[in-house]
Short mmCIF file of C-alpha atoms and ligand atoms in Angstrom, two decimals:
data_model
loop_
_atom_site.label_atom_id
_atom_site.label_comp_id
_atom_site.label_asym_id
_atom_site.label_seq_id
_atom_site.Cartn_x
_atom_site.Cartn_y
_atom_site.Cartn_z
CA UNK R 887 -85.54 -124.75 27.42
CA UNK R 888 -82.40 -125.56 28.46
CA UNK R 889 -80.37 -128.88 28.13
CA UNK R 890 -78.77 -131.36 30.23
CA UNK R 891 -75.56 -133.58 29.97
CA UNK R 892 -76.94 -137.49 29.91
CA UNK R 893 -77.28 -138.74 33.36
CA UNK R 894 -74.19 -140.31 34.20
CA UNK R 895 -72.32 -138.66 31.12
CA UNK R 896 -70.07 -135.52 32.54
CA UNK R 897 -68.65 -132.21 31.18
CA UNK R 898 -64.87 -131.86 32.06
CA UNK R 899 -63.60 -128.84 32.35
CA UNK R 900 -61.11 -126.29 34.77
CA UNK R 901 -59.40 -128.24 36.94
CA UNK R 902 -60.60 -131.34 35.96
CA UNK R 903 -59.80 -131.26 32.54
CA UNK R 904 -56.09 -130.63 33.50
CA UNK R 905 -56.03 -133.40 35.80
CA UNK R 906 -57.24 -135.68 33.09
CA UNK R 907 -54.68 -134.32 30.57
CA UNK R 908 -51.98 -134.65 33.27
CA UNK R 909 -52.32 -138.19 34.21
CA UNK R 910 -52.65 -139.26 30.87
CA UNK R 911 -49.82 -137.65 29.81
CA UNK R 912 -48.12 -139.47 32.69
CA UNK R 913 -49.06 -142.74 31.75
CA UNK R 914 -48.24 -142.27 28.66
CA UNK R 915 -44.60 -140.93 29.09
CA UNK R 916 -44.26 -144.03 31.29
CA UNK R 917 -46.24 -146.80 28.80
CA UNK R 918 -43.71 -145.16 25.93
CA UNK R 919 -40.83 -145.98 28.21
CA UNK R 920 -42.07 -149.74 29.06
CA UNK R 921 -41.99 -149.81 24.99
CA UNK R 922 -45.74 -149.63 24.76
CA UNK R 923 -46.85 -148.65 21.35
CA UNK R 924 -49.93 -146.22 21.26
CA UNK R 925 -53.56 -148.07 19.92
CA UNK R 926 -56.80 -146.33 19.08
CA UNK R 927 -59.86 -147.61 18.15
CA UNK R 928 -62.98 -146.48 17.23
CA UNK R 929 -65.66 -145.96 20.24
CA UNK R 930 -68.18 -147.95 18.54
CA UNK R 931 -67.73 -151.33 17.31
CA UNK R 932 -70.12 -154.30 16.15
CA UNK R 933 -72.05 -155.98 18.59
CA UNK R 934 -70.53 -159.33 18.30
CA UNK R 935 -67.07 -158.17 19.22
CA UNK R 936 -68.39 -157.62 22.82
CA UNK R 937 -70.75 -160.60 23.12
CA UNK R 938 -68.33 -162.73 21.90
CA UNK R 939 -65.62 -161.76 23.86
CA UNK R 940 -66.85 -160.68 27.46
CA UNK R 941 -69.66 -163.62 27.61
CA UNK R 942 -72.93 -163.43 27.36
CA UNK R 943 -73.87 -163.90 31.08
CA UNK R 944 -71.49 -161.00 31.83
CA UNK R 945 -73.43 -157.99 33.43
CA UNK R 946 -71.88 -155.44 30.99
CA UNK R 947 -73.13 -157.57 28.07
CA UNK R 948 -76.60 -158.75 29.52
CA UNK R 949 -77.50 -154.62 31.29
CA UNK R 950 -75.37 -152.32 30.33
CA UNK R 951 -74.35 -151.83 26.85
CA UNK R 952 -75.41 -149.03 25.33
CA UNK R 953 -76.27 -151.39 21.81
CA UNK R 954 -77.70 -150.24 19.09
CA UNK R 955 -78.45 -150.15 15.53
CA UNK R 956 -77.11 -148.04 12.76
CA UNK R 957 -79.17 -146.32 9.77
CA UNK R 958 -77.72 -149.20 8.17
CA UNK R 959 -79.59 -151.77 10.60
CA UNK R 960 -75.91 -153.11 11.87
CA UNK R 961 -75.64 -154.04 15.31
CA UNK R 962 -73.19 -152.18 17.32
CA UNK R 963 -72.32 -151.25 20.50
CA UNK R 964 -70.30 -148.04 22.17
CA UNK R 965 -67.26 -149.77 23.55
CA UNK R 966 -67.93 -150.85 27.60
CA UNK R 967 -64.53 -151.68 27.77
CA UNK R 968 -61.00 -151.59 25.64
CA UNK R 969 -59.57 -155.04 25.54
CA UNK R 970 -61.84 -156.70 23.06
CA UNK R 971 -61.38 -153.96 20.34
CA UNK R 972 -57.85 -154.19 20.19
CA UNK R 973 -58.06 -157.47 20.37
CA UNK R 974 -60.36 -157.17 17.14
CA UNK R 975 -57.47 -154.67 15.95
CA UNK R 976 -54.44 -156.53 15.87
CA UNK R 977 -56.06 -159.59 14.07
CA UNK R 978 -57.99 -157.56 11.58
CA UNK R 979 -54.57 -155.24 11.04
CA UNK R 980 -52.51 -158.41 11.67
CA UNK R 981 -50.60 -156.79 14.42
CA UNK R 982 -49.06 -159.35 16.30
CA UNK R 983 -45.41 -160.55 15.23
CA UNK R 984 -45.89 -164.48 16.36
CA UNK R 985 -43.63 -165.42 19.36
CA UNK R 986 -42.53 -162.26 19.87
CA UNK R 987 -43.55 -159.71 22.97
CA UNK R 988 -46.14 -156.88 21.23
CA UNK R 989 -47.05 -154.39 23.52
CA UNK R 990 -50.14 -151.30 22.97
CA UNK R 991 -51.89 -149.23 25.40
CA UNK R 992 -54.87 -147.23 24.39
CA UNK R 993 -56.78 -144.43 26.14
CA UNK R 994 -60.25 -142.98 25.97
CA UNK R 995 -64.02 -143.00 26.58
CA UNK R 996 -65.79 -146.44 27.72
CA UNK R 997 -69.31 -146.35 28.20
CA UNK R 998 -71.80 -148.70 30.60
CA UNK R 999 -75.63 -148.17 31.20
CA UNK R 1000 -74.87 -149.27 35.02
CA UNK R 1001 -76.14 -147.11 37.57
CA UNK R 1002 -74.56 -143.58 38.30
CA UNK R 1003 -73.43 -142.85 41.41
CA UNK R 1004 -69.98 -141.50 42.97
CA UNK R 1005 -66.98 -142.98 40.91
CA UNK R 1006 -69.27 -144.39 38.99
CA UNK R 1007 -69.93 -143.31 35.68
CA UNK R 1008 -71.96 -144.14 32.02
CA UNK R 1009 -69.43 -142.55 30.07
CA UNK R 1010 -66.16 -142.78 31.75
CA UNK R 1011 -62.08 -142.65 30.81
CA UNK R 1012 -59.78 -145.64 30.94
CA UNK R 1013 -56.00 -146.03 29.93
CA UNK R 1014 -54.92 -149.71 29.05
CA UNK R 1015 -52.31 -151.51 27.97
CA UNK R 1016 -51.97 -155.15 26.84
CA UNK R 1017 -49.43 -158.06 25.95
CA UNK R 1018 -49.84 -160.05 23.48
CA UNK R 1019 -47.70 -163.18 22.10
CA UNK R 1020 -46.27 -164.78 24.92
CA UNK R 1021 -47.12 -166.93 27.72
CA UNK R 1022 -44.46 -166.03 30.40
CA UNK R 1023 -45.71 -164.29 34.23
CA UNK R 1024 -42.74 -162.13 34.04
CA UNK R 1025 -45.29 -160.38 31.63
CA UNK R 1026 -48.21 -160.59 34.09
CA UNK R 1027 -45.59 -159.01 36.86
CA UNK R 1028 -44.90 -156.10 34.13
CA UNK R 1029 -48.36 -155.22 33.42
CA UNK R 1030 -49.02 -155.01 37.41
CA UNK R 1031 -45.92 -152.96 37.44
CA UNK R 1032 -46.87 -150.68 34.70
CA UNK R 1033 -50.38 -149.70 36.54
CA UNK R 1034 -48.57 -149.20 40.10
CA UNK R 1035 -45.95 -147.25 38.86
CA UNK R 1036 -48.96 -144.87 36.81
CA UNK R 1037 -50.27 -144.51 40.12
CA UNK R 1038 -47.22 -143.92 42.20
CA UNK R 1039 -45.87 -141.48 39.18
CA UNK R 1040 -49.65 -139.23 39.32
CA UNK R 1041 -48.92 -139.04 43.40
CA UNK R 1042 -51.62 -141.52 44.04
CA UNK R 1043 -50.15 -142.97 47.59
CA UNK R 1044 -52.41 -145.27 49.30
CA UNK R 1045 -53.48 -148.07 47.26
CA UNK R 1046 -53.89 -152.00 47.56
CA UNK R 1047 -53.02 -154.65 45.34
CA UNK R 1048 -54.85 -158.18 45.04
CA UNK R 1049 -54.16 -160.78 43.10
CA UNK R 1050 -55.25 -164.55 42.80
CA UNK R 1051 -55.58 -167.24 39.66
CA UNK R 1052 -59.06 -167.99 38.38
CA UNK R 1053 -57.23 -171.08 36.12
CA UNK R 1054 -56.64 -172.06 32.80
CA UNK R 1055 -59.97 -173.20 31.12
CA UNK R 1056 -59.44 -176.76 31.89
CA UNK R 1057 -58.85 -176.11 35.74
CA UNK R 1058 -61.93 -173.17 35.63
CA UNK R 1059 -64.09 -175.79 34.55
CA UNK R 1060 -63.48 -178.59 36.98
CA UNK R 1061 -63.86 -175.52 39.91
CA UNK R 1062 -67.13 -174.33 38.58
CA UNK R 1063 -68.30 -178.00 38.59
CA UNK R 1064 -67.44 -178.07 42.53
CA UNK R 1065 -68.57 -175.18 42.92
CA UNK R 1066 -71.87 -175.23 41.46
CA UNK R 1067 -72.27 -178.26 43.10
CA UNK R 1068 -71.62 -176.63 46.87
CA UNK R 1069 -74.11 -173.94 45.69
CA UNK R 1070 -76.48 -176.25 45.05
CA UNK R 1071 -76.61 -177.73 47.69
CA UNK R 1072 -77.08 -174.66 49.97
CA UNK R 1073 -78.78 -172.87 47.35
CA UNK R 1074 -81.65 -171.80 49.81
CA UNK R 1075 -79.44 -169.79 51.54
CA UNK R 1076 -78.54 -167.29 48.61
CA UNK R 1077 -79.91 -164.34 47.27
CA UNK R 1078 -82.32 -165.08 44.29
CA UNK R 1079 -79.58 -162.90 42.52
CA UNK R 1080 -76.70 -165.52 43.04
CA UNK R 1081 -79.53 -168.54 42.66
CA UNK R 1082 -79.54 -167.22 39.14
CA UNK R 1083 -75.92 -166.57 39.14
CA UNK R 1084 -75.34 -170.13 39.39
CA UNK R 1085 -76.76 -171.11 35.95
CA UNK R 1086 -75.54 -168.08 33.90
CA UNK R 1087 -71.95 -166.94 35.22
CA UNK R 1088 -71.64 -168.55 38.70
CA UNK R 1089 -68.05 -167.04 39.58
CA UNK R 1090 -69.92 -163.69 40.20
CA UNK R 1091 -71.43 -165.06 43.25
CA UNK R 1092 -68.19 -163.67 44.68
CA UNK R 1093 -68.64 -160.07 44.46
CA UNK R 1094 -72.09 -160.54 45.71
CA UNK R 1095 -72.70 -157.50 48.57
CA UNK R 1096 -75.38 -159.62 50.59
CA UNK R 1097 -73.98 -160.39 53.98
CA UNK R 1098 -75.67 -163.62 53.88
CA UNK R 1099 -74.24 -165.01 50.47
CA UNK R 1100 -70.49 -163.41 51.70
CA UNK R 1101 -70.51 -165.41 54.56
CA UNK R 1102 -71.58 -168.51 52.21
CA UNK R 1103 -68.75 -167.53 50.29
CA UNK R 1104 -66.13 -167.52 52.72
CA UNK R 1105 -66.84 -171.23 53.11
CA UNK R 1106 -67.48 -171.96 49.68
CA UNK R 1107 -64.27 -174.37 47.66
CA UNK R 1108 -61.64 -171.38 46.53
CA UNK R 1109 -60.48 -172.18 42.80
CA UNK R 1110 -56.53 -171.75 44.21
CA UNK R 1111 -57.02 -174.61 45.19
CA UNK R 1112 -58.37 -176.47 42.35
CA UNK R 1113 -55.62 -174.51 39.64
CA UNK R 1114 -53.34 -177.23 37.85
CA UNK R 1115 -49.72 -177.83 38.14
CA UNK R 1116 -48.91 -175.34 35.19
CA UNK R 1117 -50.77 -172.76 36.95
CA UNK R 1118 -49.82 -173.08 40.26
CA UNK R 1119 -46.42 -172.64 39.01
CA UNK R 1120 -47.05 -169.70 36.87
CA UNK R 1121 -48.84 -168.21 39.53
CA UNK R 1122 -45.72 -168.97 42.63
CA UNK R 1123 -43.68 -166.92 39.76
CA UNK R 1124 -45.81 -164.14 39.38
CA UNK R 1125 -45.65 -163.85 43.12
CA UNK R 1126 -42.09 -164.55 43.26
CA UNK R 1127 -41.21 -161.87 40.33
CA UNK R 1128 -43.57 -159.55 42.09
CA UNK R 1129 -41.13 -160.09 45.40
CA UNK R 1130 -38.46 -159.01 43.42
CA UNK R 1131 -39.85 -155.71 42.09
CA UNK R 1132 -40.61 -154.86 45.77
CA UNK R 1133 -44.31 -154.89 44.69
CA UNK R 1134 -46.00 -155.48 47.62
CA UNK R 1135 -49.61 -158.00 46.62
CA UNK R 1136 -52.31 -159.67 48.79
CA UNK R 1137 -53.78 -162.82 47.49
CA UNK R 1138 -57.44 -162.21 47.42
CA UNK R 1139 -58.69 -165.98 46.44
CA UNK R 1140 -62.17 -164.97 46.59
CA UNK R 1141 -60.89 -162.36 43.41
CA UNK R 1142 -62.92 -162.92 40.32
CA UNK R 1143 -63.28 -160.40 37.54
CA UNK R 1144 -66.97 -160.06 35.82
CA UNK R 1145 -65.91 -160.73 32.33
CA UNK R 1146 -65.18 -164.30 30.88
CA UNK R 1147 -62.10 -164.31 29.22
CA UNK R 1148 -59.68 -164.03 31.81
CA UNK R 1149 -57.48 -167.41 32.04
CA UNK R 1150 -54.42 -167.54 34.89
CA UNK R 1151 -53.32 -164.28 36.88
CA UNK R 1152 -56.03 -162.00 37.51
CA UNK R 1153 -55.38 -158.71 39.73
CA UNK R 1154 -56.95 -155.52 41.16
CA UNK R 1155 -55.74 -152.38 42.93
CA UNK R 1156 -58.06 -150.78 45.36
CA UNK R 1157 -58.18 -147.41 47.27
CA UNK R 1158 -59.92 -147.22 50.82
CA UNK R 1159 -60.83 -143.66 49.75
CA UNK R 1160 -63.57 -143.89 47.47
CA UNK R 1161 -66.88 -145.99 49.07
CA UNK R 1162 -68.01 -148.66 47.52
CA UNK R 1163 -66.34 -148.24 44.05
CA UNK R 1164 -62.72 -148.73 44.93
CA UNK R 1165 -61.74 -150.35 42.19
CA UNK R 1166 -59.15 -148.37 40.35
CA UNK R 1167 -57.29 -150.16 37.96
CA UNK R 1168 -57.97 -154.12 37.21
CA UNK R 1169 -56.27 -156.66 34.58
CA UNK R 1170 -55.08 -160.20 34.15
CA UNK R 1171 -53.74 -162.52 31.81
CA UNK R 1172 -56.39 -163.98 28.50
CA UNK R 1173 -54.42 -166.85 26.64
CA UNK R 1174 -58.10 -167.84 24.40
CA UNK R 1175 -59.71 -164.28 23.54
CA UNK R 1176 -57.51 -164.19 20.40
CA UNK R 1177 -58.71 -167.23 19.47
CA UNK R 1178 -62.09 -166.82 20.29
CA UNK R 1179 -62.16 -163.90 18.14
CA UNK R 1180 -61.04 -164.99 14.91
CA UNK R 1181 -57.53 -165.32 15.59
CA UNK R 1182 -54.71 -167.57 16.24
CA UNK R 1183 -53.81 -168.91 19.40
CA UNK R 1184 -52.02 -166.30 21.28
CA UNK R 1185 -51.82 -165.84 24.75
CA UNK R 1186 -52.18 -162.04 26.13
CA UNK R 1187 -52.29 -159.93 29.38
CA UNK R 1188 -53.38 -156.81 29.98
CA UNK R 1189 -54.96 -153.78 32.40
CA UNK R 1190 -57.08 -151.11 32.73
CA UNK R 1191 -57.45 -147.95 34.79
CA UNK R 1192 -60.42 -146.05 35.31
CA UNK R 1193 -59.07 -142.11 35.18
CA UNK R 1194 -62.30 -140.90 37.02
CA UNK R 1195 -61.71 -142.72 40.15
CA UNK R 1196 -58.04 -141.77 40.06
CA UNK R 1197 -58.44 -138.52 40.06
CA UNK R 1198 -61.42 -138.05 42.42
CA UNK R 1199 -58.76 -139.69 44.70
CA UNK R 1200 -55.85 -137.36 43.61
CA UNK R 1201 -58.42 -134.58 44.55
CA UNK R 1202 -59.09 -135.83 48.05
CA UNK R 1203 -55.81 -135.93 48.46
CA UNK R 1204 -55.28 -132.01 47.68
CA UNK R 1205 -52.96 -133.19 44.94
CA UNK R 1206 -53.21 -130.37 41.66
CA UNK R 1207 -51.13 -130.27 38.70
CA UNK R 1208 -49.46 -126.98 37.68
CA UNK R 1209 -47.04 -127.15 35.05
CA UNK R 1210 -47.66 -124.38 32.90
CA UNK R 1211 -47.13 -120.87 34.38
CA UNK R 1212 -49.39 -118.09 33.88
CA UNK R 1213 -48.99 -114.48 32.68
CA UNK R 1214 -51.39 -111.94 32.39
CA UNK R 1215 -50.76 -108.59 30.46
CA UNK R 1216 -51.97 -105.46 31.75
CA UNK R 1217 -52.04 -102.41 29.51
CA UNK R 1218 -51.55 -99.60 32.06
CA UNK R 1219 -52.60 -96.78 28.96
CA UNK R 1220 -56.12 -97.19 27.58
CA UNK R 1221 -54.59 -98.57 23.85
CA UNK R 1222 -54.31 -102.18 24.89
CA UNK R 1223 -54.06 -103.52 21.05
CA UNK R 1224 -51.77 -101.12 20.23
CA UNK R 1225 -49.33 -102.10 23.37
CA UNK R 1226 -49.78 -105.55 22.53
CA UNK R 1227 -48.81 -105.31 19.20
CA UNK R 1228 -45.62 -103.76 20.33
CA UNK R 1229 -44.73 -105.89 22.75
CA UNK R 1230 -45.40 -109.13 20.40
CA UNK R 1231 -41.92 -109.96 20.09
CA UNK R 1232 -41.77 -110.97 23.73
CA UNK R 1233 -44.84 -112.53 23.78
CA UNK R 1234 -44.44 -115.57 21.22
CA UNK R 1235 -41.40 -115.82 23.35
CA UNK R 1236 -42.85 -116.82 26.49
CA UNK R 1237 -45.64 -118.76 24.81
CA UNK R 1238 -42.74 -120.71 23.06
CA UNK R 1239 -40.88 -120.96 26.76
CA UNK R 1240 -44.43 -122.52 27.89
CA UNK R 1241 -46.04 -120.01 29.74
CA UNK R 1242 -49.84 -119.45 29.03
CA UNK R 1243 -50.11 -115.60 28.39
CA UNK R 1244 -53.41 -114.43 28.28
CA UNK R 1245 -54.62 -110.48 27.96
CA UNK R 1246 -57.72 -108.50 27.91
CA UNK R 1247 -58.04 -105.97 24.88
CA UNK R 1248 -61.10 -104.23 25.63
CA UNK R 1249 -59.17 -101.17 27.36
CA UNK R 1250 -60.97 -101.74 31.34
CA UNK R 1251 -59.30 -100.54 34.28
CA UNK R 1252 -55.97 -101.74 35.57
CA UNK R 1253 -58.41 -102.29 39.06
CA UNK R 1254 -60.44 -104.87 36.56
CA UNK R 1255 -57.76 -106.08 34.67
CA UNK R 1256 -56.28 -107.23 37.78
CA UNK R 1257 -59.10 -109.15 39.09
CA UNK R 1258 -58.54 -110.66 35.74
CA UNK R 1259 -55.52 -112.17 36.84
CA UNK R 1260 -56.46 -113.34 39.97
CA UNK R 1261 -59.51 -115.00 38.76
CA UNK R 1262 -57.14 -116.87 36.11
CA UNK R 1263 -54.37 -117.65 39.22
CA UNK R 1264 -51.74 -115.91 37.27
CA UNK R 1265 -48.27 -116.55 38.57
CA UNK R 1266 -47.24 -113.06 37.11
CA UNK R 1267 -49.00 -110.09 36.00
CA UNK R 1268 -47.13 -107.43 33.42
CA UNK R 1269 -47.81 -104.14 32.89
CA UNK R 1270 -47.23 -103.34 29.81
CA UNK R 1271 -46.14 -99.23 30.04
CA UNK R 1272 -44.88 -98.21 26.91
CA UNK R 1273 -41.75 -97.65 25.20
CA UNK R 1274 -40.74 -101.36 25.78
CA UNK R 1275 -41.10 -100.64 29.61
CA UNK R 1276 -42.64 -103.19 31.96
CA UNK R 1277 -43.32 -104.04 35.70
CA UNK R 1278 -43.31 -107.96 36.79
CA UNK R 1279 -44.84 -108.46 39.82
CA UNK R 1280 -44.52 -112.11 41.11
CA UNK R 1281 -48.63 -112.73 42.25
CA UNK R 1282 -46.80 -115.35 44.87
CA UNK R 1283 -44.38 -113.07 46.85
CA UNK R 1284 -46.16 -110.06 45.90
CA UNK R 1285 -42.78 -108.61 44.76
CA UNK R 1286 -42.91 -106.27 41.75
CA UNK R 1287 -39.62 -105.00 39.99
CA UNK R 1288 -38.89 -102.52 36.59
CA UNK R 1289 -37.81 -104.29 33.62
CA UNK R 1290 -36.92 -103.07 30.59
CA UNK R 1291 -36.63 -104.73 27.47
CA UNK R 1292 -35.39 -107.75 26.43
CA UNK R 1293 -34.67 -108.15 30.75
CA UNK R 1294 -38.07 -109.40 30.89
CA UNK R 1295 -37.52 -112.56 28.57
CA UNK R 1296 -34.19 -113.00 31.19
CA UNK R 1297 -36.05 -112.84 34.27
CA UNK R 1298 -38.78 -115.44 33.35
CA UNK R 1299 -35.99 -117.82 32.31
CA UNK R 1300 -36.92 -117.37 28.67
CA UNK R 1301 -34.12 -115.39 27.23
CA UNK R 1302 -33.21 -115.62 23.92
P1 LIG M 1402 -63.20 -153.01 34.53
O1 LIG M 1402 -63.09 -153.11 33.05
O2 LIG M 1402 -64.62 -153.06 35.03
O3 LIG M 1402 -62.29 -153.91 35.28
O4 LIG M 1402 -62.73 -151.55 34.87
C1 LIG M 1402 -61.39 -151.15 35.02
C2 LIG M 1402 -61.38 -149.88 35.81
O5 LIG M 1402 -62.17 -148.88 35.15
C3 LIG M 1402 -62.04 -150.01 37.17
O6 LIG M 1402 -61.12 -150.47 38.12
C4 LIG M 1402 -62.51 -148.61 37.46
O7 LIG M 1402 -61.47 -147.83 38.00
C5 LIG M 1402 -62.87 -148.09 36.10
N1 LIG M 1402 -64.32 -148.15 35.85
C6 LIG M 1402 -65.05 -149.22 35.45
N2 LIG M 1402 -66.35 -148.91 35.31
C7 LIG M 1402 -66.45 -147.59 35.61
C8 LIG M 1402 -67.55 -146.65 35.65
N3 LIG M 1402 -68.80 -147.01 35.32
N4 LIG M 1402 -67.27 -145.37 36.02
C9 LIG M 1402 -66.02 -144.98 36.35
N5 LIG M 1402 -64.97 -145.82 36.32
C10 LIG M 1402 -65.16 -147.10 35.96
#
């Protein structure tokens, strides 16, 4: 019998695997810069964390958490998302310095019981990063310009960014009174879907796919236009910071994002490359989660960008990641431990220098110890010929040269 991955639950490996370590070592190097501290947290946490914090209408809460309970009968769920554990974090570890900026990012494995398809995953990879501690849309401009500049860095060209306010609570709930009401009253013409919607988390209704309910929508009050005074002005600066970064935005006002605690700016970045999952990174700001968690009242902002869909894109594009250099060793005698031990000296040297140099010591042919390095796309191949004599061939130009000696270390830039 043999086994299966989990539907919707993938091995990574080759190519992939580099292109996941790449762009998270990208995003990293660039959230260390931005003076993002690194957060991790475990992949499981209790229940209430979740239910608490995304809402209970939510679709992640209500369909797709993978929930369960312990030996110990606790409830807990894998994470579906990394906001509300490090929100859970930084009160329990009483992170936050009060009135000051704290920044962490976080990277890793969320999981959702939605169903698979392409870009769309049940266990999948997401890099983060939130704000906490002040309420200020400068901040909301730097986390947008933190997730564009992790996708312009990782070569990821064509991309969209959308942005609108869903409110502060006060204004939110005023909208979703006039909105309700509108639904209401042309309920009939909804999908039994969004009918329901409208009792248990009517903002959804927006990213409804029936053609019948978008057009509905498109008529349907917008909440920019219901946002108070305080918000309409943090939201003019958010544009007008955004302006000044050169970051170009369109204002989606139909934008909502599936989870309840956003408050304020809310924002997603979209690819036309991927179908109907084009979402690649979303965030926004979430002044009460904090507080609704246990904590005080501190206002926060904060993104997240699915790695999957990133670099399925970054693979359409042809875009690949090489940054370590290959070498394979070729023992032209039949004694290929013996010529290996010799040669050790150099070795550890070019594995210090960075290369990856890889060998075969089970004495084949040259013939097959060639293919060897062209199945592992070596960038040079080395035969080792005794008496600390070598040949470098370059696999790219096909040119091939003596060496002797320490020469070798020289001509692959890793002389002592
Ligand atoms: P969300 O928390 O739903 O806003 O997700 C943030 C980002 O994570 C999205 O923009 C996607 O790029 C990615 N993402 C969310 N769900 C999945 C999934 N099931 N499979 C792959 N990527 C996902």
């Amino acid at each position: 019998m043999k086994y299966q991955a989990v539907r919707g639950a993938r091995d990574l490996f080759g190519e992939d695997i580099k292109m996941f370590d790449r762009l998270e070592h990208l995003s990293q190097k660039i959230l260390l810069s931005y003076a993002y501290e690194e957060i991790r947290t475990p992949i499981f946490e209790k229940v209430e964390v979740f239910n608490r914090s995304l809402g209970k209408g939510t679709d992640i809460v209500s369909k797709e958490m993978y929930a369960f309970k312990d030996r110990g009968n606790r409830e807990l769920a894998l994470r579906p998302e990394g906001t509300a554990p490090i929100v859970r974090a930084v009160i329990e570890k009483n992170l936050i310095k009060k009135d000051k900026v704290n920044r962490f990012f976080y990277k890793g494995a969320m999981f959702r019981y939605d169903r698979p398809q392409a870009g769309r995953y049940r266990q999948f990879y997401q890099v983060g990063a939130e704000i906490f501690g002040v309420h200020d849309p400068w901040l909301d401009m730097e986390i947008i310009e933190v997730a564009v500049k992790i996708l312009q860095v990782v070569a990821l060209e064509k991309f969209k960014l959308y942005i609108n306010s869903l409110g502060c609570l006060e204004c939110r709930e005023k909208y979703i009174k006039v909105l309700c009401d509108y639904l209401i009253s042309r309920s009939k013409e909804l999908c039994p879907v969004c009918q329901n919607r409208i009792n248990v988390n009517v903002l959804r209704v927006f990213d409804c796919k029936n053609k019948d309910c978008i057009k509905l929508l498109s008529e349907a009050p917008k909440i920019l236009d219901y946002i108070c005074q305080n918000c309409t002005k943090d939201f003019t600066l958010l544009k007008d910071y955004l302006d000044e970064r050169g970051i170009e935005y369109i204002v989606d006002r139909a934008l909502v994002r599936g989870l309840d605690y956003y408050t304020g700016s809310v924002f997603e970045i979209k690819t036309d490359m991927l179908g109907a999952q084009d979402a690649l990174a979303a965030g926004g700001r979430y002044d009460s989660l904090v507080k609704e968690l246990g904590g005080n009242d501190i206002p926060a902002v904060g993104f997240a960008l699915g790695e999957d869909r990133i670099i399925e894109v970054l693979k359409k594009n042809n875009v690949s990641y090489k940054y370590q250099p290959k070498i394979t060793l070729i023992a032209v005698e039949k004694n290929a431990k013996n010529e290996i031990l010799q040669n050790m000296k150099y070795i550890d040297k070019l594995r210090e220098k960075g290369y990856i140099v890889n060998y075969d010591i089970s004495n084949r042919s040259v013939k097959s110890q060639m293919r060897m390095a062209h199945d592992k796309k070596s960038d040079f191949v080395v035969f080792l010929e005794g008496n600390d004599r070598f040949s470098l061939k370059n696999m790219e130009t096909g040119k091939q040269e003596q060496i002797h000696g320490i020469e070798l270390l020289k001509t692959l830039g890793a002389g002592i």
